[in-house]
Amino acid sequence: AQSVTQLDSHVSVSEGTPVLLRCNYSSSYSPSLFWYVQHPNKGLQLLLKYTSAATLVKGINGFEAEFKKSETSFHLTKPSAHMSDAAEYFCVVSGTGRRALTFGSGTRLQVQP
Amino acid sequence: DTAVSQTPKYLVTQMGNDKSIKCEQNLGHDTMYWYKQDSKKFLKIMFSYNNKELIINETVPNRFSPKSPDKAHLNLHINSLELGDSAVYFCASSQEGYTGELFFGEGSRLTVL
């Protein structure tokens, strides 16, 4: 079975400073990993995904994530936060066979002016 | 054109009533899902259909019944609503089965009084 742990339920940064949202995963095989973003009262949107190609994955809106197998981590980063980045972020790990994706509990990113 | 659309967006009803939420996707995807997001933002898979066939049926009360008249539609019917059913229900679709990108609707917020 797979699982995912988002280490921070809430992260607050100032506009223009770096963003780091942490995610650890557990899986008995080589998983696919995703980050999704949910803006208030909206559905989720894919930011980026890792599927065993390059370990550094670039996504939309300047976000990127690095897959580190030795640390079982898939942290999300962005060099400079923008006010529009304020949202809920979900780290997600894939299942096998007919299992669906497993979502983390979410990290709420707050961006201060 | 909205890729995954759900109706209604808001639903307020009394305990014991029966209600339905409809979902349609115009992406030509084979797989559709229902997810439940609770008040703590935790997302949990409820059902998955692939080409009108039920693939995933998580531990969900029998009061919840999905129906897929064709592969572009997946509706959710809930009988005898309970207070604990209050949540945001998201419909999603994907083309690559269980490890591909999910496209989400904007959610249907159900409030049971």
Short mmCIF file of N, CA, C and O in Angstrom, two decimals, chain B residues 27 48 59:
data_model
loop_
_atom_site.label_atom_id
_atom_site.label_comp_id
_atom_site.label_asym_id
_atom_site.label_seq_id
_atom_site.Cartn_x
_atom_site.Cartn_y
_atom_site.Cartn_z
N LEU B 27 -13.93 15.80 -22.24
CA LEU B 27 -12.53 15.57 -22.61
C LEU B 27 -12.33 14.26 -23.35
O LEU B 27 -11.21 13.96 -23.77
N SER B 48 -14.90 4.90 -8.80
CA SER B 48 -14.27 5.14 -10.09
C SER B 48 -14.96 4.28 -11.13
O SER B 48 -15.26 3.10 -10.87
N THR B 59 -15.06 2.02 0.76
CA THR B 59 -15.99 1.75 1.86
C THR B 59 -16.91 2.95 2.03
O THR B 59 -16.63 3.87 2.78
#
